[in-house]
Short mmCIF file of C-alpha atoms and ligand atoms in Angstrom, two decimals:
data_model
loop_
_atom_site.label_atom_id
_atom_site.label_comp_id
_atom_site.label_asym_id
_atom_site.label_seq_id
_atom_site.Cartn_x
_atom_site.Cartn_y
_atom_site.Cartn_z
CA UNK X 1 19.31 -8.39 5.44
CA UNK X 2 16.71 -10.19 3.89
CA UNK X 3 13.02 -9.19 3.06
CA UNK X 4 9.93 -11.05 1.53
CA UNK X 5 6.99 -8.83 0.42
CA UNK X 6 3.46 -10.96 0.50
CA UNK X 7 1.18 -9.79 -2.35
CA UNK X 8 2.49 -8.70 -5.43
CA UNK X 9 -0.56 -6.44 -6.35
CA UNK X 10 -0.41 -2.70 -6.64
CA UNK X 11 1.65 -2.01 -4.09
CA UNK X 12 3.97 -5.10 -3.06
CA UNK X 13 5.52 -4.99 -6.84
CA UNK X 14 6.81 -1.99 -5.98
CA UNK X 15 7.86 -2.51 -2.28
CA UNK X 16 10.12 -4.99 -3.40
CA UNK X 17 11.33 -2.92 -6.39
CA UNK X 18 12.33 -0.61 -3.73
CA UNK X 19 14.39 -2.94 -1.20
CA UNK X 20 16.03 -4.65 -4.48
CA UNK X 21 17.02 -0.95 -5.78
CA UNK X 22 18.59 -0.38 -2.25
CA UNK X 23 20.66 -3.66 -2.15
CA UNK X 24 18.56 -5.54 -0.28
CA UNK X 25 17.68 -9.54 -0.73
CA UNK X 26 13.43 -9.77 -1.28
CA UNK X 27 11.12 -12.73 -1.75
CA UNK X 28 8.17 -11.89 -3.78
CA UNK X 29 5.70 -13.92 -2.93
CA UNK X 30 2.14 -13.98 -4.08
CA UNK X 31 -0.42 -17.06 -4.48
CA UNK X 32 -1.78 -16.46 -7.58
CA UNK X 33 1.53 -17.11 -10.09
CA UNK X 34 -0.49 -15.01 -13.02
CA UNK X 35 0.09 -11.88 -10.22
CA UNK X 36 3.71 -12.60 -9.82
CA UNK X 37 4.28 -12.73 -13.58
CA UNK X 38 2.70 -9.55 -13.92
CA UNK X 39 4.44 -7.79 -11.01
CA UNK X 40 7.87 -9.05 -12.70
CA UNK X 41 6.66 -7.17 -16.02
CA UNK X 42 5.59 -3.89 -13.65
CA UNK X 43 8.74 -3.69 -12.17
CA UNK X 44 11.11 -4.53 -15.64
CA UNK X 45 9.14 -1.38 -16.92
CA UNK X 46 9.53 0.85 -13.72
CA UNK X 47 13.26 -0.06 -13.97
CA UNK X 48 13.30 1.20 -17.81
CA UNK X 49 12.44 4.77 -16.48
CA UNK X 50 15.17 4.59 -13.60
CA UNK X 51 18.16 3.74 -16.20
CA UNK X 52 16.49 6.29 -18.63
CA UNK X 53 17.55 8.83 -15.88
CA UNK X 54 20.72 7.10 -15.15
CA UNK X 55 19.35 6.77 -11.71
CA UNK X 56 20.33 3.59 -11.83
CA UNK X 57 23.39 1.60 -13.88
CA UNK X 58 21.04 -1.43 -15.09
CA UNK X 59 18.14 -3.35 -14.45
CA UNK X 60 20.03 -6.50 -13.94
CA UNK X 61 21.61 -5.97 -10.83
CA UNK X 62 18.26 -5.52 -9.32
CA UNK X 63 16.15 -7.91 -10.90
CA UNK X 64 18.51 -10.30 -9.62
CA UNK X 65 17.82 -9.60 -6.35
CA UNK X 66 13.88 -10.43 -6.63
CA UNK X 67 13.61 -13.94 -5.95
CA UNK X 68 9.52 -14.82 -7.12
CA UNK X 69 7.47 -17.49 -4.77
CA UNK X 70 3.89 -18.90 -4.53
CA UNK X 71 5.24 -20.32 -1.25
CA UNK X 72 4.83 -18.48 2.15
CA UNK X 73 7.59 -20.99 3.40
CA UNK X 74 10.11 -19.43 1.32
CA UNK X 75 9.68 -16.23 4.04
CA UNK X 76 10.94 -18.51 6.98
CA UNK X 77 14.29 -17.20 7.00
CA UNK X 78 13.84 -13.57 6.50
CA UNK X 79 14.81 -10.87 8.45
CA UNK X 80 11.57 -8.40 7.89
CA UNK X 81 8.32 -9.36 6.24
CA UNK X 82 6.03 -6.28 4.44
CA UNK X 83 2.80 -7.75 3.73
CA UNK X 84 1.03 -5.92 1.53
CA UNK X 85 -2.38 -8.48 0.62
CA UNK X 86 -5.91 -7.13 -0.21
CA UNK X 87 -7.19 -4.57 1.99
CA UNK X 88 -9.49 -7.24 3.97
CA UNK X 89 -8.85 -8.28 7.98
CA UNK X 90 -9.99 -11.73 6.80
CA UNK X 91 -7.09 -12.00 4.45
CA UNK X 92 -4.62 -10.30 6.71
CA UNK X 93 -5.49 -12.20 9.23
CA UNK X 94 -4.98 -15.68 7.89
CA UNK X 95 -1.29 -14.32 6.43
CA UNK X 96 0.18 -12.79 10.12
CA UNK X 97 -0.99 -16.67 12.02
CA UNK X 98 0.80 -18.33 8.96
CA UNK X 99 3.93 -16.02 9.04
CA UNK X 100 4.10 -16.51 12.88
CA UNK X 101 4.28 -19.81 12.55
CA UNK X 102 6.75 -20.23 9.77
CA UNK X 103 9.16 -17.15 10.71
CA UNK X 104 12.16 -17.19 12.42
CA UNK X 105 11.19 -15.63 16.26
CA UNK X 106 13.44 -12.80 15.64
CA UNK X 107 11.52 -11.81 12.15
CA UNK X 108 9.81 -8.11 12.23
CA UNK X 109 6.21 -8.14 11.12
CA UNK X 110 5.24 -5.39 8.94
CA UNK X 111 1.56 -4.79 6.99
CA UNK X 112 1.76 -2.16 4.69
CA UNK X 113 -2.19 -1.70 5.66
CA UNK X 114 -3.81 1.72 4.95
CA UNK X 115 -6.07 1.01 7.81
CA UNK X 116 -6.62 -2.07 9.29
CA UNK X 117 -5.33 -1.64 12.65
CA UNK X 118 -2.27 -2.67 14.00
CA UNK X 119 -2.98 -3.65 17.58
CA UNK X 120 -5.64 -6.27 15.72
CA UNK X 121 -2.57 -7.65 13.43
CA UNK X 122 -0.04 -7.80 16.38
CA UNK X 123 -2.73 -10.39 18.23
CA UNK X 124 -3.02 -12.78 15.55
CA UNK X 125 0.37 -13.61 16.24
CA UNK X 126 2.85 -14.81 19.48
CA UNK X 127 5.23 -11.73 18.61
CA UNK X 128 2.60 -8.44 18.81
CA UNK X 129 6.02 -6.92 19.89
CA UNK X 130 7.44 -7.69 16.67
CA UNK X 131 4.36 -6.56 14.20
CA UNK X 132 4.56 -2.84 13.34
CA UNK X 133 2.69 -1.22 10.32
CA UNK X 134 4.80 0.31 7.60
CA UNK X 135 2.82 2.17 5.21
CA UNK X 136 3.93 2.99 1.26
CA UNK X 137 2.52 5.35 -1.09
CA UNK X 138 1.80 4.33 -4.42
CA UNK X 139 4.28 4.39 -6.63
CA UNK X 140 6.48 3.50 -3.22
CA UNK X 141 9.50 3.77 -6.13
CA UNK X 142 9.70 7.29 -6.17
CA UNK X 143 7.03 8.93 -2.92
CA UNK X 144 9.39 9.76 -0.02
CA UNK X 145 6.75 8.98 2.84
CA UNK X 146 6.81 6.14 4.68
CA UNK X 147 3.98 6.30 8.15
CA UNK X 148 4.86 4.03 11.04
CA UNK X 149 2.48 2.83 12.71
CA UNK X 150 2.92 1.11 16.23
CA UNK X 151 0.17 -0.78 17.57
CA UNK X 152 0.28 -1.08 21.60
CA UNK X 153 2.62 -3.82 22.02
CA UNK X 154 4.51 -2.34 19.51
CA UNK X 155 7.97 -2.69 20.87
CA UNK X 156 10.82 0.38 20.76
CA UNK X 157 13.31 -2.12 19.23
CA UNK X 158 11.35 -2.98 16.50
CA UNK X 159 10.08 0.91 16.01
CA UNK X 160 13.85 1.66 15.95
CA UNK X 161 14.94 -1.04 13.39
CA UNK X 162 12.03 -0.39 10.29
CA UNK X 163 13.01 3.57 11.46
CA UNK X 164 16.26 2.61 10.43
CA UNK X 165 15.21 0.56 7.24
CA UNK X 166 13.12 3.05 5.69
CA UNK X 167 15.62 5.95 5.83
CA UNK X 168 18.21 2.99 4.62
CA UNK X 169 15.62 2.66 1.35
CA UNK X 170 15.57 6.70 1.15
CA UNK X 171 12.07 7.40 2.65
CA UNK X 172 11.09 10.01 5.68
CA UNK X 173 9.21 7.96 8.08
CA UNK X 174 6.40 9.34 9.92
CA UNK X 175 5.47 7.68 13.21
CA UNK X 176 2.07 7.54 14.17
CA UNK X 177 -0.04 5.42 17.02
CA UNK X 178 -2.49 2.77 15.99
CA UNK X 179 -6.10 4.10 15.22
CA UNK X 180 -8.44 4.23 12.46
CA UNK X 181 -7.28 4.84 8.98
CA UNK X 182 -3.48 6.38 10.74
CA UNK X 183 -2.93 9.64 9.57
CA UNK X 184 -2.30 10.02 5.82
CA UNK X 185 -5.69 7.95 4.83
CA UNK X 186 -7.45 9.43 7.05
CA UNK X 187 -6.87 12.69 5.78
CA UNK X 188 -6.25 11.72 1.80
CA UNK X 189 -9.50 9.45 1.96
CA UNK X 190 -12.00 11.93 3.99
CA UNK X 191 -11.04 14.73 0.59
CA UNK X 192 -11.19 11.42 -1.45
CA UNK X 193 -15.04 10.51 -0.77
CA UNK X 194 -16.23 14.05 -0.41
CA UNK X 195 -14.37 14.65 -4.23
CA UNK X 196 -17.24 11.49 -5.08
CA UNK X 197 -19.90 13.16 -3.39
CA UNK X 198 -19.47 16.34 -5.19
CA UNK X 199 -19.84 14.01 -8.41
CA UNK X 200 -22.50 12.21 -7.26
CA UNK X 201 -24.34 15.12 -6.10
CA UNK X 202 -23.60 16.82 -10.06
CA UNK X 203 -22.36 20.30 -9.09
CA UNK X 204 -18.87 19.36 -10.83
CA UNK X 205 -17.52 17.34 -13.44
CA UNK X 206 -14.80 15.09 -12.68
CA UNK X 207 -12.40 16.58 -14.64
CA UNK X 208 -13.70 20.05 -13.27
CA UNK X 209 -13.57 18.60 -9.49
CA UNK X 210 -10.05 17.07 -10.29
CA UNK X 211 -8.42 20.60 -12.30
CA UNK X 212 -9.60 22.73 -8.70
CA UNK X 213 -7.73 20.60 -6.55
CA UNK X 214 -4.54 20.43 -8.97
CA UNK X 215 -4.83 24.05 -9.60
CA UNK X 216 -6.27 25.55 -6.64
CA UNK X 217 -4.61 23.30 -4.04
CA UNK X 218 -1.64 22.35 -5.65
CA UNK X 219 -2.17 18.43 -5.54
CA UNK X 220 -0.16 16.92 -8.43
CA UNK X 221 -3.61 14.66 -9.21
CA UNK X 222 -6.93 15.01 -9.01
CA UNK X 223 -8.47 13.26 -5.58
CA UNK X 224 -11.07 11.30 -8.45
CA UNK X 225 -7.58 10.38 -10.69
CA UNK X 226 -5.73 9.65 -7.41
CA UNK X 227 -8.70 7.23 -6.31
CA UNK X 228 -8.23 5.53 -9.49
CA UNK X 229 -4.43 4.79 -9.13
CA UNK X 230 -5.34 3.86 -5.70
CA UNK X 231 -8.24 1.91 -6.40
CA UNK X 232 -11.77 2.47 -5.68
CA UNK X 233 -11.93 -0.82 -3.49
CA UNK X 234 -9.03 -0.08 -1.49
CA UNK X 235 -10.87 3.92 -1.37
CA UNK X 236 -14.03 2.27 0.08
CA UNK X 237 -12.71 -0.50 2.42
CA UNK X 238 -10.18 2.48 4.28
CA UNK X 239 -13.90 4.72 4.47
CA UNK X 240 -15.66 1.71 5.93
CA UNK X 241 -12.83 1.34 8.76
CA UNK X 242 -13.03 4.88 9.32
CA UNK X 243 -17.00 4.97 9.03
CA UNK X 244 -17.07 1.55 11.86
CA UNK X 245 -14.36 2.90 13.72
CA UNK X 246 -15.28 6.14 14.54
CA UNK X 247 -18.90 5.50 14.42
CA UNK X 248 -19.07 9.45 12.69
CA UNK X 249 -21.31 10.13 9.68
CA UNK X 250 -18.68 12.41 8.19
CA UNK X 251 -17.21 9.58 7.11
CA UNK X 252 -19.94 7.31 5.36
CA UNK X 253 -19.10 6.23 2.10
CA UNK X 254 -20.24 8.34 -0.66
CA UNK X 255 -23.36 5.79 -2.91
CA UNK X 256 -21.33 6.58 -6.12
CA UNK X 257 -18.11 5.09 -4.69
CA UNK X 258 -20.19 2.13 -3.49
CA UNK X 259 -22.05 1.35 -6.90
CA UNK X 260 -17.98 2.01 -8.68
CA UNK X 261 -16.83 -1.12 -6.41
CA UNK X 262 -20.34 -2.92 -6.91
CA UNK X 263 -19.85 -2.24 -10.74
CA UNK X 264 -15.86 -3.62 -10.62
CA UNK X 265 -14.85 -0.36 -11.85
CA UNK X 266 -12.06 -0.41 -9.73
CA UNK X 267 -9.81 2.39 -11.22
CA UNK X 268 -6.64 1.53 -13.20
CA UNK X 269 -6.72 -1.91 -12.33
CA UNK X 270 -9.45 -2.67 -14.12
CA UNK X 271 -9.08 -0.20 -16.74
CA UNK X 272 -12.18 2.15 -15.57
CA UNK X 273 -12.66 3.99 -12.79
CA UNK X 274 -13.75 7.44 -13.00
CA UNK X 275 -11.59 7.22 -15.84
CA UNK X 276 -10.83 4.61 -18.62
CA UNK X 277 -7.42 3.36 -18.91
CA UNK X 278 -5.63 1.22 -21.58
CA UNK X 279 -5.06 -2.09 -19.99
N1 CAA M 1 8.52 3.91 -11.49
C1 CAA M 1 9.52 4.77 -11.77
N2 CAA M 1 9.33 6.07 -12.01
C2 CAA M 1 8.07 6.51 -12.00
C3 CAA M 1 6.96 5.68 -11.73
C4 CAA M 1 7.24 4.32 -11.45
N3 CAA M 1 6.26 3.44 -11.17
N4 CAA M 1 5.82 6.41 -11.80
C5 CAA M 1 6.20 7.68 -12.10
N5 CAA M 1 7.55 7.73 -12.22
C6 CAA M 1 8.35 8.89 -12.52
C7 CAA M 1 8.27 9.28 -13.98
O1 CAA M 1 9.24 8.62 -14.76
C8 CAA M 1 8.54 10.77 -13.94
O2 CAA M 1 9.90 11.06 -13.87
P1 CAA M 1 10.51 12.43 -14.47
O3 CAA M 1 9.70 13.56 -13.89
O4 CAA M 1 11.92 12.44 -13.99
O5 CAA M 1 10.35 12.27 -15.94
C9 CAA M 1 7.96 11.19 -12.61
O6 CAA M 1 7.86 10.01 -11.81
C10 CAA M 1 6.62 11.78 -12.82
O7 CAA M 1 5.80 10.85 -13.51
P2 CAA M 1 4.86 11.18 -14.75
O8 CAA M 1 5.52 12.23 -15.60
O9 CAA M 1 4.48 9.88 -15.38
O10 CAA M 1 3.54 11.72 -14.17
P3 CAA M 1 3.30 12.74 -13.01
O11 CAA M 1 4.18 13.92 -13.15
O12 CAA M 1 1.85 12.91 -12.93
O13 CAA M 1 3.76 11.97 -11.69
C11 CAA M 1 3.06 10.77 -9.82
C12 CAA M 1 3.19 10.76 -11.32
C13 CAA M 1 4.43 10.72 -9.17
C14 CAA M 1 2.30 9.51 -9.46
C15 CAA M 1 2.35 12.09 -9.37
O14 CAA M 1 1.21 12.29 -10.16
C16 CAA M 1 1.96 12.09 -7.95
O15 CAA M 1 2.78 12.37 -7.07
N6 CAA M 1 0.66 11.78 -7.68
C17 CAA M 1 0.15 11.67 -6.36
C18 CAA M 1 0.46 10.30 -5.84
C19 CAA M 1 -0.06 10.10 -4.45
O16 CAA M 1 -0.69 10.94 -3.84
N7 CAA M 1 0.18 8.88 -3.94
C20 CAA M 1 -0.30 8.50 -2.68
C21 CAA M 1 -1.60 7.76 -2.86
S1 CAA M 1 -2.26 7.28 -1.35
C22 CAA M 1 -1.45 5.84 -1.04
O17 CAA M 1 -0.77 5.26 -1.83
C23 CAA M 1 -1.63 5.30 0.30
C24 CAA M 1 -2.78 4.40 0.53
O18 CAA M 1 -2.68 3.63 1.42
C25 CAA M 1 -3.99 4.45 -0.21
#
């Protein structure tokens, strides 16, 4: 079975890590080529700490699996298609008209959205049957979660094949019907932005608001640390779905999160979120 994972950012690097490590064929493709080199360097290093653990024999196998693109065409004759682009409808949008058109008809659909919704994605396209969501969690090497998300045209066929695929790549898949933010954001992001307000509103330092929820809660990071591996931008577009969707003030974005995106201090991306990181 072949795969081709669009956007090699954050997440798609190591979505298609993941299918290579579980014998599977994947096109990486991303537009911007400086991206792609990166995600190649990412994944190299990722690798590293599986053969450290003799988790896996060598890195070889696998890399050779990756094939790299700048070309959307080179997804025509694939099998399942994770995009995983910026968190913007815009972008998304453009990505599922071109993949309908250059896809086989029998090609599944998948966004690897945190919140966009799936019934939206399905109708850019001729094949809403075929366009499920199929949601990571970063690092998707090694977190054992995968949500699937079925949008209304959603069809049991293609629920019943990515079923299949994620427990194929080792993940415990979660179904859940299209609505705003799913289930896991809505619940990690909601703790997420209150975590901000608590900063913003000074009754905490971060690193005090980050060692209660480790140590009180059990979380193995901080909900500040965790919004910087996320990403702060990714943080506030997934609270602005939630905030237009539901049309609730619980879940208006905290200012400090705002001014952090304004600012480009995007978490470990950019080297500073609520943190500072070694680039
Ligand atoms: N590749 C391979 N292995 C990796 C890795 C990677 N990219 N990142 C971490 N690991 C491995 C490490 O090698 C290490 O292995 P050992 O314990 O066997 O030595 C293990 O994972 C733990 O890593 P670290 O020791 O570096 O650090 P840690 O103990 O803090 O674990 C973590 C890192 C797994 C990320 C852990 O902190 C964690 O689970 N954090 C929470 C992550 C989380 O909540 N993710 C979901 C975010 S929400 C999301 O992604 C969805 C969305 O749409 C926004």
């Amino acid at each position: 079975m072949k795969v081709a994972v669009i956007g090699a950012g954050t997440m798609g690097h190591g979505i298609a890590q993941l299918f290579a490590m579980n014998g599977y064929e994947v096109f990486l493709v991303d537009v911007n080529e400086e991206v792609v080199r990166t995600a190649l360097q990412k994944i190299e290093k990722s690798l590293d700490k599986f053969v450290k653990k003799q988790m896996i024999t060598g890195k070889e196998s696998v890399l050779e699996k990756i094939k790299t693109s700048t070309n959307f065409n080179d997804a025509k004759d694939v099998d399942l298609v994770v995009e995983a682009a910026s968190e913007k409808q815009e972008i998304k949008k453009k990505i599922f008209e071109n993949l309908d058109q250059i896809c086989k008809k029998e090609t599944i659909l998948a966004s690897n959205t945190s919140s966009i919704p799936i019934t939206k994605l399905g109708n850019f396209t001729k094949r809403p049957e075929k366009v499920i969501g199929l949601h990571f969690f970063n690092p998707p090497q090694i977190m054992k979660l995968v949500e699937v998300i079925l949008g209304e045209k959603t069809s049991p066929e293609t629920k019943n094949k990515v079923i299949e695929i994620s427990e194929n790549l080792g993940k415990t898949p979660v179904t859940v019907i299209d609505s705003p933010a799913f289930v896991t954001s809505r619940l990690i992001m909601i703790m997420i932005n209150e975590a901000v307000q608590c900063l913003y509103e000074k009754i905490a330092t971060k690193e005090d608001i980050d060692t209660a929820m480790k140590l009180g809660m059990n979380h193995p990071m901080g909900p500040l640390e965790l919004a910087d591996l996320v990403g702060l931008d990714i943080v506030l577009a997934i609270v602005n779905t939630m905030y237009e969707g539901f049309k609730d003030e619980k879940y208006k974005p905290s200012p400090l999160l705002v001014e952090k995106v304004e600012k480009g201090e995007l978490g470990r991306k950019t080297g500073k979120g609520f943190y500072d990181y070694e680039k």
